[in-house]
PDB file of C-alpha atoms in Angstrom:
ATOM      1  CA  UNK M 850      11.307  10.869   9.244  1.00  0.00           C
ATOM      2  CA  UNK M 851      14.606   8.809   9.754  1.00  0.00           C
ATOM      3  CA  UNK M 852      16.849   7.780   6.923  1.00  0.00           C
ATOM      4  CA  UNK M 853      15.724   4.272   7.084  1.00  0.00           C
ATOM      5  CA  UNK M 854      12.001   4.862   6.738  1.00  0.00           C
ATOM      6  CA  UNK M 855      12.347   7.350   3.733  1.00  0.00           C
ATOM      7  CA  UNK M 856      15.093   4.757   2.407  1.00  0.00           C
ATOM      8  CA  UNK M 857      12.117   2.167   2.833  1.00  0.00           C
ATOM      9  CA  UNK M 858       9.135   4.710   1.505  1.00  0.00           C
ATOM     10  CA  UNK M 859      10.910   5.838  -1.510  1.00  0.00           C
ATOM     11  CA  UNK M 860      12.143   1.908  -2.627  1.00  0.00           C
ATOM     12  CA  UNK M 861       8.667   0.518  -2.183  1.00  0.00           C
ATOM     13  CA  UNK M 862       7.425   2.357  -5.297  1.00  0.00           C
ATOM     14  CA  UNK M 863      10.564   0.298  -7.530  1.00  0.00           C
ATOM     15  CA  UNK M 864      10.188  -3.426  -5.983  1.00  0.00           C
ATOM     16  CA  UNK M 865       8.973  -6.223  -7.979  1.00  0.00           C
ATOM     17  CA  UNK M 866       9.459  -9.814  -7.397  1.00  0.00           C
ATOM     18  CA  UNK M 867      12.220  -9.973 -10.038  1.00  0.00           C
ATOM     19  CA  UNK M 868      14.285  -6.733  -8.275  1.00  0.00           C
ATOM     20  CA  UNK M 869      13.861  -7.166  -4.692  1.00  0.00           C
ATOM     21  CA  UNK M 870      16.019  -4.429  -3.937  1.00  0.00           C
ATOM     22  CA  UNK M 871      15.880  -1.419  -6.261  1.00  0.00           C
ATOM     23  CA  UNK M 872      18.416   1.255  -6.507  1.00  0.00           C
ATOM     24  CA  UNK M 873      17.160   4.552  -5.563  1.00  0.00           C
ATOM     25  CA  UNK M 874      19.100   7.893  -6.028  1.00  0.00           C
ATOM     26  CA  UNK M 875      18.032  11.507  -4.101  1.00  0.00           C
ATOM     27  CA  UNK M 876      19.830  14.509  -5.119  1.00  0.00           C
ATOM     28  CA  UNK M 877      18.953  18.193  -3.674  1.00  0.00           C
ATOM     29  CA  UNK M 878      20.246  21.358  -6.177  1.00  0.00           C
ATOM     30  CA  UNK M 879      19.565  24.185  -3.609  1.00  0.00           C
ATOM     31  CA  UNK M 880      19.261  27.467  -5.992  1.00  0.00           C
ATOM     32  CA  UNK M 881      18.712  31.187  -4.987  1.00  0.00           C
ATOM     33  CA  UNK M 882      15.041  31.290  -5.204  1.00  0.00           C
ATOM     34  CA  UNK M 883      13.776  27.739  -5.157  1.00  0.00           C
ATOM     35  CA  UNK M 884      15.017  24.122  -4.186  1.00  0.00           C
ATOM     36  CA  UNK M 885      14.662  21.350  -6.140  1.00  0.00           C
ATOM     37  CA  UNK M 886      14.537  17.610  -4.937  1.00  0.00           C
ATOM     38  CA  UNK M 887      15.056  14.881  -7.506  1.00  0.00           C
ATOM     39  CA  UNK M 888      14.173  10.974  -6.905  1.00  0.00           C
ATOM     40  CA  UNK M 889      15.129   8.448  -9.235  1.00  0.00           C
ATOM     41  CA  UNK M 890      14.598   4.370  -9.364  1.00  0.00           C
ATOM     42  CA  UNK M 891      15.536   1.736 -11.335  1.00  0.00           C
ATOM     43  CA  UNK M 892      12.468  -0.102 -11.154  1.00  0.00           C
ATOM     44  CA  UNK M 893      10.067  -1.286 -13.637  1.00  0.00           C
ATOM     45  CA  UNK M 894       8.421   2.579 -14.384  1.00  0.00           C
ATOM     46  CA  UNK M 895       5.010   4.210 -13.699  1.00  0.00           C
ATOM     47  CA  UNK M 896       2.653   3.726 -16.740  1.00  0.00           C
ATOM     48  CA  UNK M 897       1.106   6.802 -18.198  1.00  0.00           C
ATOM     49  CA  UNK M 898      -2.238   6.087 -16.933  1.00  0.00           C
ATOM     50  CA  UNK M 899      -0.987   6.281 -13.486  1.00  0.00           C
ATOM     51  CA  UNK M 900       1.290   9.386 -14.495  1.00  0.00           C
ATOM     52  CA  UNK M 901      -2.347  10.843 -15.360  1.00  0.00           C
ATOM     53  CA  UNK M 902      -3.956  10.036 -12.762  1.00  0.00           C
ATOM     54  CA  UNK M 903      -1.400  12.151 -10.509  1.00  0.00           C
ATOM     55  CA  UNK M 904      -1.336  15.418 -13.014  1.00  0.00           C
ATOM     56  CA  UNK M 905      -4.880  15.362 -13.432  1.00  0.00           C
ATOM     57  CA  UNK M 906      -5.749  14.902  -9.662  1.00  0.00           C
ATOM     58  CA  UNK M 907      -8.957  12.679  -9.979  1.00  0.00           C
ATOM     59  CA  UNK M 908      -9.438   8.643  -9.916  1.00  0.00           C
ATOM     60  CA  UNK M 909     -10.157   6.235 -12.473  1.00  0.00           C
ATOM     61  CA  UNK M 910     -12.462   3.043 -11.895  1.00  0.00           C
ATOM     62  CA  UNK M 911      -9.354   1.562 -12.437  1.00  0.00           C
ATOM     63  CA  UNK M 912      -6.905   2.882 -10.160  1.00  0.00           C
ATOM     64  CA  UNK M 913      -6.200   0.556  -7.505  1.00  0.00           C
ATOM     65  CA  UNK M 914      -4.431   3.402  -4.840  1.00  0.00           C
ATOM     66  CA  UNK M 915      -0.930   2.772  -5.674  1.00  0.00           C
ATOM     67  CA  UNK M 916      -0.127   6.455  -6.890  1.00  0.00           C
ATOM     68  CA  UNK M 917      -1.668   8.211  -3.920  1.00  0.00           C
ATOM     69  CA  UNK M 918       1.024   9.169  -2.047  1.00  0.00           C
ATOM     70  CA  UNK M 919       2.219  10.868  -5.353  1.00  0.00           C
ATOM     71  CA  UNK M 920      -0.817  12.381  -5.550  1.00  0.00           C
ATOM     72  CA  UNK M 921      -1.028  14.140  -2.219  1.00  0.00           C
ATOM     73  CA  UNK M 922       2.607  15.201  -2.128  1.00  0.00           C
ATOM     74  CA  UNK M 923       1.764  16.743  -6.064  1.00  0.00           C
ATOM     75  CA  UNK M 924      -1.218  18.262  -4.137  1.00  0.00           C
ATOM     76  CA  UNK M 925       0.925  19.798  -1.161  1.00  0.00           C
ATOM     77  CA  UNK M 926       3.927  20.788  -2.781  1.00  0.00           C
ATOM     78  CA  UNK M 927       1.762  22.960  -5.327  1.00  0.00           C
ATOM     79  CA  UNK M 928      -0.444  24.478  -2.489  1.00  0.00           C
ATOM     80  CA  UNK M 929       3.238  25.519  -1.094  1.00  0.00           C
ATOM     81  CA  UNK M 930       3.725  27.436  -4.869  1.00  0.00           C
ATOM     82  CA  UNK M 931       5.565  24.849  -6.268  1.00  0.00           C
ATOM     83  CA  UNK M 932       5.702  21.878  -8.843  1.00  0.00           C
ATOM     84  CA  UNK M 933       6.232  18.200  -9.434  1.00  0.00           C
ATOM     85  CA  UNK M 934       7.110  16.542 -12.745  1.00  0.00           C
ATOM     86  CA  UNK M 935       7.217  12.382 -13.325  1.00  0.00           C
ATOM     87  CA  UNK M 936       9.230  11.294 -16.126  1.00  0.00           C
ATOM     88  CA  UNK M 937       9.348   7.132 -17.314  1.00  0.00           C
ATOM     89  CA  UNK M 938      13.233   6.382 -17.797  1.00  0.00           C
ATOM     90  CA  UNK M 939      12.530   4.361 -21.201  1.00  0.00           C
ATOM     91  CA  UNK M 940      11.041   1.221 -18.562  1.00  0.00           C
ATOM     92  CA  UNK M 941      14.408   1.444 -16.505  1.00  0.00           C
ATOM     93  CA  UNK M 942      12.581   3.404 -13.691  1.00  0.00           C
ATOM     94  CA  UNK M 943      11.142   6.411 -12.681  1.00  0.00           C
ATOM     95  CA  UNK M 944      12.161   9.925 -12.026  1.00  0.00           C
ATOM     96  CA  UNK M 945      10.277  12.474  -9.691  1.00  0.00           C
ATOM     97  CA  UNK M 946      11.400  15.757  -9.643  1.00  0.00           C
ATOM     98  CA  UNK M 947       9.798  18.602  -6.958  1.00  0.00           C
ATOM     99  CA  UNK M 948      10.924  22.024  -7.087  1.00  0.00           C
ATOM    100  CA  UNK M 949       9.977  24.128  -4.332  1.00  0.00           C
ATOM    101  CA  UNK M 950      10.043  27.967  -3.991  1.00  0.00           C
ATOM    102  CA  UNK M 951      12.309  29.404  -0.773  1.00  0.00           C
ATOM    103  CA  UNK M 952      10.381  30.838   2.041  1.00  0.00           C
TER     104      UNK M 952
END
């Protein structure tokens, strides 16, 4: 995937009408035995339901489709022996953290 279109991918998630253009941060700590990848925005944050919906892998009446990406990459990266964690900034964003085992 080019720069742009991850750029573009990972921003989506933080735009609202009142912050057209979020600030998005990607750091990568590469350790001995595993990797981890760390996305954070300064959007408006992921409500808890939604949070749920990810960790607990199933869908609500409710849930309109806007956490599925998160879903399937929470799906993938643990069928590769790893994890994902979502943590709310205190409503100043949202921070996604994989970590991934080295192969």
């Amino acid at each position: 995937m080019d720069p742009a279109a991850r750029r573009d991918s990972a921003g989506e998630r933080a735009r609202t009408p009142d912050r057209p253009s979020p600030t998005v941060r990607l750091a990568v700590h590469d350790g001995d035995e595993r990797v981890r990848i760390t996305v954070t925005d300064d959007g408006p944050g992921m409500p808890e339901w939604e949070r749920a919906v990810i960790r607990e892998g199933e869908e609500t009446p409710l849930f309109d489709g806007t956490g599925v990406g998160l879903w399937t990459l929470d799906w993938l990266v643990t069928r590769l022996g790893g994890g994902m964690t979502i943590a709310e900034n205190e409503g100043r964003g949202t921070t996604v953290t994989l970590v991934l085992p080295r192969h």
